[in-house]
Short mmCIF file of C-alpha atoms in Angstrom, two decimals:
data_model
loop_
_atom_site.label_atom_id
_atom_site.label_comp_id
_atom_site.label_asym_id
_atom_site.label_seq_id
_atom_site.Cartn_x
_atom_site.Cartn_y
_atom_site.Cartn_z
CA MET Z 1 0.03 -0.14 -0.41
CA ARG Z 2 0.99 4.09 -0.88
CA SER Z 3 1.87 5.80 1.73
CA TYR Z 4 0.07 9.73 1.52
CA GLU Z 5 3.61 10.92 1.00
CA GLU Z 6 3.24 9.24 -2.54
CA LYS Z 7 -0.19 9.57 -2.69
CA PHE Z 8 0.56 13.39 -2.53
CA LYS Z 9 3.48 13.03 -4.51
CA ALA Z 10 1.10 11.89 -7.49
CA LEU Z 11 -1.32 14.33 -7.29
CA SER Z 12 -0.64 17.96 -9.94
CA LEU Z 13 -0.15 20.81 -8.37
CA SER Z 14 -0.26 24.30 -9.69
CA ASN Z 15 2.98 27.17 -8.29
CA GLY Z 16 1.94 30.33 -6.96
CA LEU Z 17 -1.92 29.85 -5.75
CA PRO Z 18 -2.74 32.77 -3.70
CA VAL Z 19 -4.52 32.21 -0.15
CA ALA Z 20 -3.45 35.17 1.49
CA VAL Z 21 -2.22 38.97 1.15
CA ILE Z 22 -1.03 41.66 3.09
CA ASN Z 23 -2.92 44.12 2.42
CA LEU Z 24 -6.29 45.05 0.08
CA HIS Z 25 -3.03 46.96 -1.88
CA VAL Z 26 -1.81 43.76 -2.77
CA LEU Z 27 -5.23 42.59 -3.35
CA GLY Z 28 -6.03 44.69 -5.81
CA LEU Z 29 -2.79 45.39 -7.45
CA GLU Z 30 -2.20 40.69 -7.64
CA ILE Z 31 -5.45 39.46 -7.83
CA GLY Z 32 -7.68 41.13 -9.06
CA THR Z 33 -10.33 44.31 -8.98
CA TYR Z 34 -12.36 43.74 -5.96
CA GLU Z 35 -15.47 45.43 -3.86
CA ARG Z 36 -16.86 45.76 -0.22
CA ILE Z 37 -18.91 43.88 1.15
CA LYS Z 38 -20.81 46.32 2.90
CA GLN Z 39 -19.91 46.60 6.54
CA TYR Z 40 -18.01 43.85 6.54
CA ASP Z 41 -14.05 43.33 6.36
CA ALA Z 42 -14.52 41.60 2.90
CA TYR Z 43 -14.05 41.97 -0.12
CA ARG Z 44 -15.67 40.17 -3.13
CA LEU Z 45 -13.74 39.73 -6.49
CA ARG Z 46 -14.75 41.67 -9.32
CA ASN Z 47 -12.76 39.73 -12.16
CA ILE Z 48 -9.74 38.29 -11.80
CA ASN Z 49 -6.12 38.97 -12.85
CA HIS Z 50 -4.27 35.91 -11.52
CA PRO Z 51 -4.23 33.69 -13.87
CA ILE Z 52 -3.68 30.22 -11.86
CA LEU Z 53 -6.25 32.06 -9.12
CA LYS Z 54 -8.92 32.40 -11.80
CA ASP Z 55 -7.88 29.10 -12.99
CA TYR Z 56 -8.77 27.14 -9.74
CA PHE Z 57 -11.58 30.21 -7.92
CA ASP Z 58 -14.83 31.54 -10.13
CA ILE Z 59 -15.42 35.34 -8.76
CA ASN Z 60 -18.75 32.82 -7.22
CA SER Z 61 -17.08 30.61 -5.30
CA HIS Z 62 -14.12 32.89 -2.73
CA ILE Z 63 -14.97 35.90 -0.67
CA TRP Z 64 -11.26 37.41 0.79
CA VAL Z 65 -12.03 38.41 4.28
CA SER Z 66 -9.70 39.47 7.29
CA PRO Z 67 -8.47 37.03 9.49
CA LEU Z 68 -9.87 39.93 12.82
CA GLU Z 69 -13.26 39.36 10.73
CA GLU Z 70 -16.08 37.82 13.25
CA ARG Z 71 -18.88 37.85 11.13
CA TYR Z 72 -17.14 36.01 7.45
CA ALA Z 73 -20.47 33.44 7.45
CA ASP Z 74 -23.32 36.58 6.71
CA ALA Z 75 -20.30 38.49 4.30
CA TRP Z 76 -20.62 35.08 2.32
CA ASP Z 77 -24.33 35.52 2.28
CA VAL Z 78 -24.05 39.23 1.69
CA ALA Z 79 -21.87 38.73 -0.95
CA GLY Z 80 -24.82 36.51 -2.26
CA LEU Z 81 -22.85 33.17 -2.55
CA SER Z 82 -24.41 29.47 -1.90
CA LYS Z 83 -22.85 27.28 0.31
CA THR Z 84 -22.06 23.48 -0.91
CA PRO Z 85 -24.36 21.37 1.09
CA GLY Z 86 -22.66 19.78 4.22
CA SER Z 87 -19.92 22.46 3.77
CA HIS Z 88 -18.23 24.73 6.54
CA LEU Z 89 -16.86 27.46 4.73
CA ASP Z 90 -12.92 27.81 5.38
CA HIS Z 91 -9.97 30.59 5.11
CA LEU Z 92 -8.04 28.67 3.57
CA HIS Z 93 -4.94 29.50 5.33
CA SER Z 94 -5.22 29.86 8.69
CA LYS Z 95 -7.07 32.71 10.47
CA ALA Z 96 -4.51 32.42 13.40
CA VAL Z 97 -2.31 31.85 11.56
CA ALA Z 98 -2.77 34.38 8.92
CA ASN Z 99 -3.20 37.55 11.69
CA ALA Z 100 0.12 35.24 13.94
CA GLN Z 101 2.13 36.86 10.25
CA GLY Z 102 1.20 39.43 9.10
CA TYR Z 103 -1.11 38.90 6.61
CA GLY Z 104 -4.37 41.30 6.83
CA TYR Z 105 -6.97 38.93 3.89
CA VAL Z 106 -7.60 35.63 3.17
CA LEU Z 107 -9.29 32.95 0.42
CA LEU Z 108 -12.85 31.69 2.45
CA PHE Z 109 -14.56 29.12 0.24
CA SER Z 110 -17.00 26.51 0.28
CA CYS Z 111 -14.82 22.92 1.91
CA SER Z 112 -15.05 19.82 2.15
CA PRO Z 113 -15.66 19.32 6.56
CA GLY Z 114 -13.14 16.17 6.72
CA ALA Z 115 -10.18 18.19 5.17
CA ASN Z 116 -11.17 20.65 6.65
CA MET Z 117 -11.09 19.59 9.69
CA SER Z 118 -8.20 17.42 9.47
CA ALA Z 119 -5.95 20.20 8.81
CA ALA Z 120 -6.65 21.25 12.42
CA ASN Z 121 -3.31 19.92 14.41
CA GLU Z 122 -1.14 21.36 12.13
CA GLU Z 123 -2.70 24.56 11.89
CA LYS Z 124 -2.44 24.87 15.42
CA ASN Z 125 1.06 23.82 15.19
CA ARG Z 126 1.62 26.71 12.31
CA LYS Z 127 0.72 29.13 14.40
CA ASN Z 128 2.73 28.88 17.32
CA LEU Z 129 5.75 28.52 14.78
CA ALA Z 130 4.64 31.22 12.45
CA ASP Z 131 7.41 34.17 12.02
CA PRO Z 132 5.30 37.95 13.01
CA SER Z 133 7.50 39.32 10.33
CA HIS Z 134 6.52 36.95 7.57
CA ALA Z 135 3.96 38.40 5.66
CA LEU Z 136 6.52 41.74 5.12
CA LYS Z 137 9.19 39.14 3.32
CA HIS Z 138 5.69 36.97 0.90
CA ARG Z 139 3.24 39.76 0.05
CA LEU Z 140 1.11 36.93 -1.24
CA LEU Z 141 1.01 33.52 0.17
CA THR Z 142 0.46 31.03 -1.57
CA ALA Z 143 -0.46 27.40 -1.84
CA ASP Z 144 1.09 24.51 0.03
CA GLU Z 145 0.60 21.46 0.71
CA LEU Z 146 -2.35 21.61 3.83
CA HIS Z 147 -3.91 24.47 1.10
CA TRP Z 148 -3.93 21.45 -1.51
CA ARG Z 149 -5.35 19.23 0.13
CA LYS Z 150 -8.22 21.73 1.25
CA ILE Z 151 -9.47 22.41 -1.57
CA TRP Z 152 -9.11 18.71 -2.61
CA GLY Z 153 -11.47 17.56 -0.17
CA LEU Z 154 -8.65 15.20 0.79
CA LYS Z 155 -7.64 14.03 4.99
CA LYS Z 156 -4.54 13.79 5.82
CA ASP Z 157 -4.59 10.61 6.80
CA LEU Z 158 -4.47 8.68 3.49
CA ILE Z 159 -3.12 5.44 4.12
CA ASN Z 160 -6.85 3.17 4.06
CA GLU Z 161 -8.14 5.44 0.28
#
């Protein structure tokens, strides 16, 4: 039976999928034109300029939200987006990690509950190891293995799959 690492290496990844940005200036400059979602610190894209983001998300499948915004589910609803039944609204890059690293906005989307929950321990570890100046060095954060698992709806333990 193949290990998780062997199975994951067999999957195809795109380099450069954005999951967090340091501020709204970078969101507009590198991701696309956005508009604020009423009274929330959350933004919906009007168009997507980033070629890799455009391959995976359309303007009706995600919003960008401050990791400090507590009413992100309300912002999602006000934006008029629908959620897949039984799914979770997920900050693709953990909001706790984003805060610890200095990111101002993260991508929020509807994902598999199993994939979301299986990432929890890894995200807690990442928060504890987070570099507070990371966003200053990398104003746009791109997806790594953890983010891709959440996008694809994969749990960490694939040994029995």
